[in-house]
Short mmCIF file of C-alpha atoms in Angstrom, two decimals:
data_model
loop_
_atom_site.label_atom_id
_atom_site.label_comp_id
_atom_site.label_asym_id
_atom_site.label_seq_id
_atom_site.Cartn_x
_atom_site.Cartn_y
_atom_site.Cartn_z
CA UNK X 16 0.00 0.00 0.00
CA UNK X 17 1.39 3.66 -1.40
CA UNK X 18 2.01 5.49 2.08
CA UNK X 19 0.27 8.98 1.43
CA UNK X 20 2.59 12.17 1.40
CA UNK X 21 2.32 14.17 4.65
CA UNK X 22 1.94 18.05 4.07
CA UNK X 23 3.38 20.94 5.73
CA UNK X 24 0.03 20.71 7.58
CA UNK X 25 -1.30 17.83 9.43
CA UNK X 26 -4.87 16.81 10.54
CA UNK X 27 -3.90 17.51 13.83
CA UNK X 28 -2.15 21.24 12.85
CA UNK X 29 -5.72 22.21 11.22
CA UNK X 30 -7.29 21.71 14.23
CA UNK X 31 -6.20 24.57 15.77
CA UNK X 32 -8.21 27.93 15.31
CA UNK X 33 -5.01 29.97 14.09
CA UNK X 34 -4.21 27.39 11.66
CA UNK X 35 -7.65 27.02 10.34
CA UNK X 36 -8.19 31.20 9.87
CA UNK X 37 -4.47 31.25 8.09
CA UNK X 38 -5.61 28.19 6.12
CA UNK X 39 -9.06 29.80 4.89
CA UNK X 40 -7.26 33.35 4.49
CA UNK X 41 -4.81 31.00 2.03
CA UNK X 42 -7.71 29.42 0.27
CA UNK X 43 -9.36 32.94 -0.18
CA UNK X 44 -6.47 34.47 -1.45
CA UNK X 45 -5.89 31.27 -4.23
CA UNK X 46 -9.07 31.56 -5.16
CA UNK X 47 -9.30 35.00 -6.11
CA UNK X 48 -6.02 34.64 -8.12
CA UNK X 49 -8.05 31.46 -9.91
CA UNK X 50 -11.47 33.86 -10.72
CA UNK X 51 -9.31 36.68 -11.53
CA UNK X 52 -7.49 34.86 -14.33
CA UNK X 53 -10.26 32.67 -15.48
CA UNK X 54 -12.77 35.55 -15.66
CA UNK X 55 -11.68 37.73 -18.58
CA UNK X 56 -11.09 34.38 -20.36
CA UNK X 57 -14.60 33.39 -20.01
CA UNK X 58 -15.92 37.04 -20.78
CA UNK X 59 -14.07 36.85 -23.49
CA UNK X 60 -15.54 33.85 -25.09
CA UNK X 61 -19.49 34.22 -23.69
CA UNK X 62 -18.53 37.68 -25.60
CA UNK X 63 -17.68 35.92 -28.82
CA UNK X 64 -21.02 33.74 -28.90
CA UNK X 65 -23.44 36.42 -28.35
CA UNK X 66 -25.65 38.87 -30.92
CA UNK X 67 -24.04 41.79 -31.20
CA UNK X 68 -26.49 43.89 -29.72
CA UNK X 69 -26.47 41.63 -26.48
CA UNK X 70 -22.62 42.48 -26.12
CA UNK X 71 -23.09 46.58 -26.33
CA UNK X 72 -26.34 46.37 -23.76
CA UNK X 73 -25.86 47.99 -20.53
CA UNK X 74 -26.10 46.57 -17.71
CA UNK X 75 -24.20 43.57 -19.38
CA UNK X 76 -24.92 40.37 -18.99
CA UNK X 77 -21.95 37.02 -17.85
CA UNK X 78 -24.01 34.73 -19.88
CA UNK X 79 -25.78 34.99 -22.91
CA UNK X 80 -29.56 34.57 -24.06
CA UNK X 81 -29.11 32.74 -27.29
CA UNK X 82 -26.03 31.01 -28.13
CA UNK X 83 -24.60 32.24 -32.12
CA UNK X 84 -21.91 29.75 -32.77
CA UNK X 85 -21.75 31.41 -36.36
CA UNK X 86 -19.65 34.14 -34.78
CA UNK X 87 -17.02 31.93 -34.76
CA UNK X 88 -17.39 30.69 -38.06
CA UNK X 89 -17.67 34.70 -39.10
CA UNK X 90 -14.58 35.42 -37.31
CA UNK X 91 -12.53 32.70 -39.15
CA UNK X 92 -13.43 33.52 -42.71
CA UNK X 93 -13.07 37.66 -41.06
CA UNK X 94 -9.24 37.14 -41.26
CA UNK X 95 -6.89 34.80 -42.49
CA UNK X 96 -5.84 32.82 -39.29
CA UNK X 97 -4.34 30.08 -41.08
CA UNK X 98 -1.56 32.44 -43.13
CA UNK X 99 -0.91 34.07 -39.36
CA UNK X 100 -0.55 30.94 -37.71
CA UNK X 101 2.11 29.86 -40.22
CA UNK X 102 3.81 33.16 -39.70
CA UNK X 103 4.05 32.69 -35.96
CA UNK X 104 5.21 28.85 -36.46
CA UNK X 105 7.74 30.06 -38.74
CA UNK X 106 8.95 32.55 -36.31
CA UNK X 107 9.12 29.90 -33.66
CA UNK X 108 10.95 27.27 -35.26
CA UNK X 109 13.57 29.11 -36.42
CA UNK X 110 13.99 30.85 -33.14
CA UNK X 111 13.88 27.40 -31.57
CA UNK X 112 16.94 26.46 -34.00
CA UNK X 113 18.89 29.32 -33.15
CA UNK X 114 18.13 28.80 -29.44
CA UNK X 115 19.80 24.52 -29.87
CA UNK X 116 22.18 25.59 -32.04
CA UNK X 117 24.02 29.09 -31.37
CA UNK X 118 22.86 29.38 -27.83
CA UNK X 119 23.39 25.81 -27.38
CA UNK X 120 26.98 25.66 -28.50
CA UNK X 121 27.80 28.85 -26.49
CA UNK X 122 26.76 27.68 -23.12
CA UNK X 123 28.68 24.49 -23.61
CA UNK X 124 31.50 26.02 -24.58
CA UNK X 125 31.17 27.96 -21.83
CA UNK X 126 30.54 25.45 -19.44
CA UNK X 127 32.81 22.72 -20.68
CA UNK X 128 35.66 24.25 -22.44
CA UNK X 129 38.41 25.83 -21.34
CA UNK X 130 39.59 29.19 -23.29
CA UNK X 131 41.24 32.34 -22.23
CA UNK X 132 38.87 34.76 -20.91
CA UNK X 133 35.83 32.36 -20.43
CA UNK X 134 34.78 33.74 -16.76
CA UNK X 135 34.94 37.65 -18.22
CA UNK X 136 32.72 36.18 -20.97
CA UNK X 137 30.25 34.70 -18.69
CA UNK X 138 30.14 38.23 -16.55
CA UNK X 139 29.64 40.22 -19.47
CA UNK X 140 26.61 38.19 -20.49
CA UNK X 141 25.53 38.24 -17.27
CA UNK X 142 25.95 41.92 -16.63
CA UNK X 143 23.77 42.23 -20.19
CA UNK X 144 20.62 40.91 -18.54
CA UNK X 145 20.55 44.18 -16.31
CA UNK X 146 20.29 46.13 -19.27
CA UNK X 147 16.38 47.04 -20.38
CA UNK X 148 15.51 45.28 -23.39
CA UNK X 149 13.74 48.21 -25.16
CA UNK X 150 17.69 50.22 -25.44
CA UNK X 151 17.78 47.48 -27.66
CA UNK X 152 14.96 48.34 -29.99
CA UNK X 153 16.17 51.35 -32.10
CA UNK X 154 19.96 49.78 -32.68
CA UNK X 155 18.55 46.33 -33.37
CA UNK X 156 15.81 47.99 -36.14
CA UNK X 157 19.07 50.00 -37.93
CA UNK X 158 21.57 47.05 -37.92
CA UNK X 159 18.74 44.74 -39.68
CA UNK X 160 17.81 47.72 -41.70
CA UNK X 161 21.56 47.91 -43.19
CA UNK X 162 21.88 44.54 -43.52
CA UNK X 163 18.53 44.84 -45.62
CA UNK X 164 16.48 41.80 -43.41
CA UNK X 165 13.28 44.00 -43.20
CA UNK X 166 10.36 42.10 -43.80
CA UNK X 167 12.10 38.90 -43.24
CA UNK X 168 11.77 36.42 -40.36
CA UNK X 169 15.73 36.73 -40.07
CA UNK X 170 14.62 39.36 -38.11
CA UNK X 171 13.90 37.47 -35.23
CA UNK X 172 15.90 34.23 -35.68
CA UNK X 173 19.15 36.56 -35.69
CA UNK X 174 18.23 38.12 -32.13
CA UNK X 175 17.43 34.83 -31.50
CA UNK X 176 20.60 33.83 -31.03
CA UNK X 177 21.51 36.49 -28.60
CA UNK X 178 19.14 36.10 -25.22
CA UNK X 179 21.85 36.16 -22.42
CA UNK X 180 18.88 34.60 -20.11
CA UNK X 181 18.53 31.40 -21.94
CA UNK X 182 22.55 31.33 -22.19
CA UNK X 183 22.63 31.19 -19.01
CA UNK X 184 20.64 29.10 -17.86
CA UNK X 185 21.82 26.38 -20.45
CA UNK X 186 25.40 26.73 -19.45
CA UNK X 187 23.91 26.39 -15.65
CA UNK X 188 22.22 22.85 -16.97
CA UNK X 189 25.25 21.64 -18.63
CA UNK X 190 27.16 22.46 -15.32
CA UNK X 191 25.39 20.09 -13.53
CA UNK X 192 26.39 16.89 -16.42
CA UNK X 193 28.92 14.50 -15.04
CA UNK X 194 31.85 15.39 -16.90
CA UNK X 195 33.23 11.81 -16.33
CA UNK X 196 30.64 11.21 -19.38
CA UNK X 197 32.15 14.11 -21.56
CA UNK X 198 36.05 12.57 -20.19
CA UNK X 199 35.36 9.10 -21.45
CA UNK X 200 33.89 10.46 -24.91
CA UNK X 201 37.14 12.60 -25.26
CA UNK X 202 39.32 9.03 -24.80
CA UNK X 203 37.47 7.62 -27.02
CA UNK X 204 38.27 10.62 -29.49
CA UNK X 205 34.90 12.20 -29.59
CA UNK X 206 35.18 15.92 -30.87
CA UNK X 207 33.65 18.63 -28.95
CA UNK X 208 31.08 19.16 -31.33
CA UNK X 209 30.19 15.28 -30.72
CA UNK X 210 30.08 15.47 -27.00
CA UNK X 211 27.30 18.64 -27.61
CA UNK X 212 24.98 16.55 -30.18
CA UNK X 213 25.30 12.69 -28.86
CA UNK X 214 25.93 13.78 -24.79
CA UNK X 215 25.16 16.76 -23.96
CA UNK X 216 21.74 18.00 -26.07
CA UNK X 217 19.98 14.27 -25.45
CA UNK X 218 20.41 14.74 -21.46
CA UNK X 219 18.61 18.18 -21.99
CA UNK X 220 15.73 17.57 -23.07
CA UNK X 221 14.21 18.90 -20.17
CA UNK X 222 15.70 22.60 -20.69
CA UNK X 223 15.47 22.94 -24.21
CA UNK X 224 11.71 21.75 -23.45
CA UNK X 225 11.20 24.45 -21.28
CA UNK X 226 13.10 27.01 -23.36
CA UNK X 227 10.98 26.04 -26.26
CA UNK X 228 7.98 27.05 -24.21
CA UNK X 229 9.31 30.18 -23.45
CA UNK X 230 10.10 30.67 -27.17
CA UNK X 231 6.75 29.54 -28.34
CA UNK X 232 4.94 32.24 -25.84
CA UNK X 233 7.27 35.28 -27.00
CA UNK X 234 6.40 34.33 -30.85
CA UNK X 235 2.48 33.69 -30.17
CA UNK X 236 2.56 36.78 -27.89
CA UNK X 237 4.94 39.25 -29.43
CA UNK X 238 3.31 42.37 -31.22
CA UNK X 239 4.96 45.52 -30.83
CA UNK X 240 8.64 44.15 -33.07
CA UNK X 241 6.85 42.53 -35.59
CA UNK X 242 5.26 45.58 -36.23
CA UNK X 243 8.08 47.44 -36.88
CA UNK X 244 10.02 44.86 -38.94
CA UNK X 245 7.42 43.11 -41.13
CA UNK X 246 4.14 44.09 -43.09
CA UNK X 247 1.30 42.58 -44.64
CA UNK X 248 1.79 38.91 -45.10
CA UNK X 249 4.62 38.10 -42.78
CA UNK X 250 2.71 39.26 -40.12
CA UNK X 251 2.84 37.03 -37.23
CA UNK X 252 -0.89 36.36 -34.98
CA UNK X 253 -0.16 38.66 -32.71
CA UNK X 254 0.15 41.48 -34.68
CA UNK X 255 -2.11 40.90 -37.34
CA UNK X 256 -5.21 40.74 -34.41
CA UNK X 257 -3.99 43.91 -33.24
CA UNK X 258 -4.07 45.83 -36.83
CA UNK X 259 -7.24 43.72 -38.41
CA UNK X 260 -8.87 43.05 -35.49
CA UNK X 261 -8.75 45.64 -32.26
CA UNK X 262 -8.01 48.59 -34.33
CA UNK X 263 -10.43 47.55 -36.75
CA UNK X 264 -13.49 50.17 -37.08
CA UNK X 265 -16.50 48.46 -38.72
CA UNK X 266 -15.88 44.82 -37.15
CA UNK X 267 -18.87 43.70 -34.57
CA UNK X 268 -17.55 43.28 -31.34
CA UNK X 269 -18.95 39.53 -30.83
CA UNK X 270 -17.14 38.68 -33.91
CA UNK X 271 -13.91 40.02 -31.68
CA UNK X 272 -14.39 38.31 -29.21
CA UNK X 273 -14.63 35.39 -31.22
CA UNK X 274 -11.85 35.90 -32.96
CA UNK X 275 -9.83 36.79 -29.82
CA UNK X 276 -11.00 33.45 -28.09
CA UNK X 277 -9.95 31.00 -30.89
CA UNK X 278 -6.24 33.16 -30.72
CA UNK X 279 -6.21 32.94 -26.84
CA UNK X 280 -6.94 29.02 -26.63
CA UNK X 281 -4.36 27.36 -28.20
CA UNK X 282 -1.49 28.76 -26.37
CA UNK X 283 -4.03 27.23 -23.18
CA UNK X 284 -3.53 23.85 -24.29
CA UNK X 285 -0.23 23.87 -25.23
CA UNK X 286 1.00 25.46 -21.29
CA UNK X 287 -1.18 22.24 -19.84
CA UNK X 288 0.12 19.92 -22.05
CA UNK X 289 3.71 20.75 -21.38
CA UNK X 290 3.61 22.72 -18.37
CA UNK X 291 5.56 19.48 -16.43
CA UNK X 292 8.21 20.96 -18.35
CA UNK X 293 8.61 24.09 -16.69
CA UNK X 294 8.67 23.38 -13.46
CA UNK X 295 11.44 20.49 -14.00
CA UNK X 296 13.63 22.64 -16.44
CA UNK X 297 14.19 25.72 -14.30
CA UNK X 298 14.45 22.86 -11.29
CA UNK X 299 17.47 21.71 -13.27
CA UNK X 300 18.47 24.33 -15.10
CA UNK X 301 18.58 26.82 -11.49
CA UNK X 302 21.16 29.08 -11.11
CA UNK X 303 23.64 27.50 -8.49
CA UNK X 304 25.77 29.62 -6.32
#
C-alpha cells in the first residue's frame, strides 16, 4: 500500500483555530487569483457567442440569451488565421533552431571548455541581462535595416541567437552533467562538437523543453517588433489581431471576441500539455551559487 505524502500541515495542525483562519485566508487568497485569471477568459468567449447587440447592452450580462456559434465561423473567414498561424510557427521554429544551435553551442562552450577569458565572458553576459531590453529596440531595427532583413523572419531568428537569459541558464544545466561522461567520450576521441549533439543536447531535453515554451509564448505573444520589422503577409498572430482586429473600425464586437478566443486558446492547451516541463527545467536548469 502507497504510504500517502504528509503536508506541511497535518490533521492535527488544522485543528487549531489559528491554523484554520491562516488556512481559509490562504484558500481565499488562491481563489481570487483562480477567478481573476479565469474571468476575462470566459468574458471573453461568452462575448464571442453572443448577438451583437447583447454584447453593447448595458447593464451587461456574464451569460448569454441565445447562443450564435456562427460568430465563430464569421470570425474565421473575417481574417486569415491560417496564413498568421504559419507566420508565428515560422517565427518559432527558427527561433527554436537558433536557441539549440548558437545558444546551445555557447553555453557548452562555456561550461565545458576551457579558453582564455571564459569567466569575463560569462560576466559580461551576465551583466547584459541588467540592461532594459527596449535600449535594444532602435539599434537592433538600424543594424537589420543595413543589412537589408526587413520584412524577413531573419529578423527574429538573428536576435534569437543572442538572449543572455537562456545562455545562461543552459550553461547552468550543462554544469550540472557529469563530466566523467564528456572525459570518457574525449578518450574515445569524440570531438567537442560530438560530445554537444550525442551527450550533452539528449540529457537536456528537459531545458530545451522548457526554453521552447518560453520561445513559443514570446512568438504567439509578441506584437509591438513585428510591427516594426514586417508588413502585410509576414505578419505574425499577434500582430495581425492587433491591426485587423482591435483597431479595426466596422468589425462587430462579438465577432472580436470570437476571434480573440480562438487566438487565446491554443497557447491554453499547449501550457497544460507541457507545463511538467517548466517546473522540472528551471528545477534543473537553477542558477547555483
Amino acid at each position: 500500500m502507497k504510504q500517502a505524502e504528509r503536508g506541511i500541515l497535518s490533521a492535527y495542525d488544522l485543528k487549531k483555530p489559528a491554523n484554520k483562519i491562516a488556512y481559509a485566508a490562504m484558500s481565499l487568497v488562491i481563489a481570487a487569483m483562480v477567478v481573476s485569471m479565469l474571468y476575462p477568459i470566459a468574458v471573453a468567449f461568452f462575448n464571442g457567442v453572443k448577438a451583437n447587440v447583447e454584447v453593447n447592452t448595458f447593464p451587461p450580462r456574464f451569460l448569454p440569451k441565445e447562443w450564435h456559434w456562427e460568430n465563430y465561423v464569421t470570425g474565421w473567414k473575417y481574417i486569415d488565421l491560417t496564413l498568421y498561424l504559419r507566420n508565428t510557427i515560422y517565427i518559432f521554429l527558427g527561433n527554436m533552431v537558433a536557441t539549440v544551435l548558437v545558444l546551445g553551442l555557447a553555453s557548452f562552450s562555456l561550461s565545458r571548455l576551457n579558453w582564455p577569458y571564459r569567466k569575463a565572458a560569462y560576466y559580461f553576459f551576465l551583466v547584459t541581462l541588467f540592461i532594459p531590453p527596449t535600449t535594444y529596440i532602435i539599434p537592433n531595427f538600424i543594424n537589420l535595416k543595413d543589412l537589408g532583413l526587413m520584412n524577413t523572419f531573419w529578423a527574429f531568428w538573428l536576435p534569437a541567437g543572442a538572449n543572455a537569459f537562456f545562455l545562461l541558464l543552459l550553461k547552468s544545466f550543462f554544469d550540472g552533467l557529469n563530466q566523467e561522461l564528456f572525459e570518457s567520450a574525449r578518450i574515445d576521441g569524440a570531438s567537442e562538437l560530438r560530445c554537444f549533439f550525442q551527450l550533452a543536447f539528449p540529457l537536456s531535453v528537459p531545458i530545451f523543453a522548457t526554453l521552447a515554451i518560453f520561445v513559443f509564448s514570446n512568438a504567439w505573444n509578441e506584437w509591438f517588433w513585428p510591427s516594426m520589422v514586417l508588413g502585410g503577409e509576414h505578419y505574425p498572430l499577434s500582430t495581425a489581431i492587433k491591426r485587423f482586429v482591435i483597431d479595426a473600425r466596422r468589425l462587430d464586437t462579438n465577432i472580436r471576441f470570437a476571434i480573440l478566443t480562438m487566438v487565446m486558446i491554443p497557447p491554453i492547451f499547449v501550457f497544460l500539455i507541457f507545463q511538467r516541463y517548466i517546473v522540472r527545467g528551471l528545477h534543473l536548469g537553477g542558477v547555483k551559487g
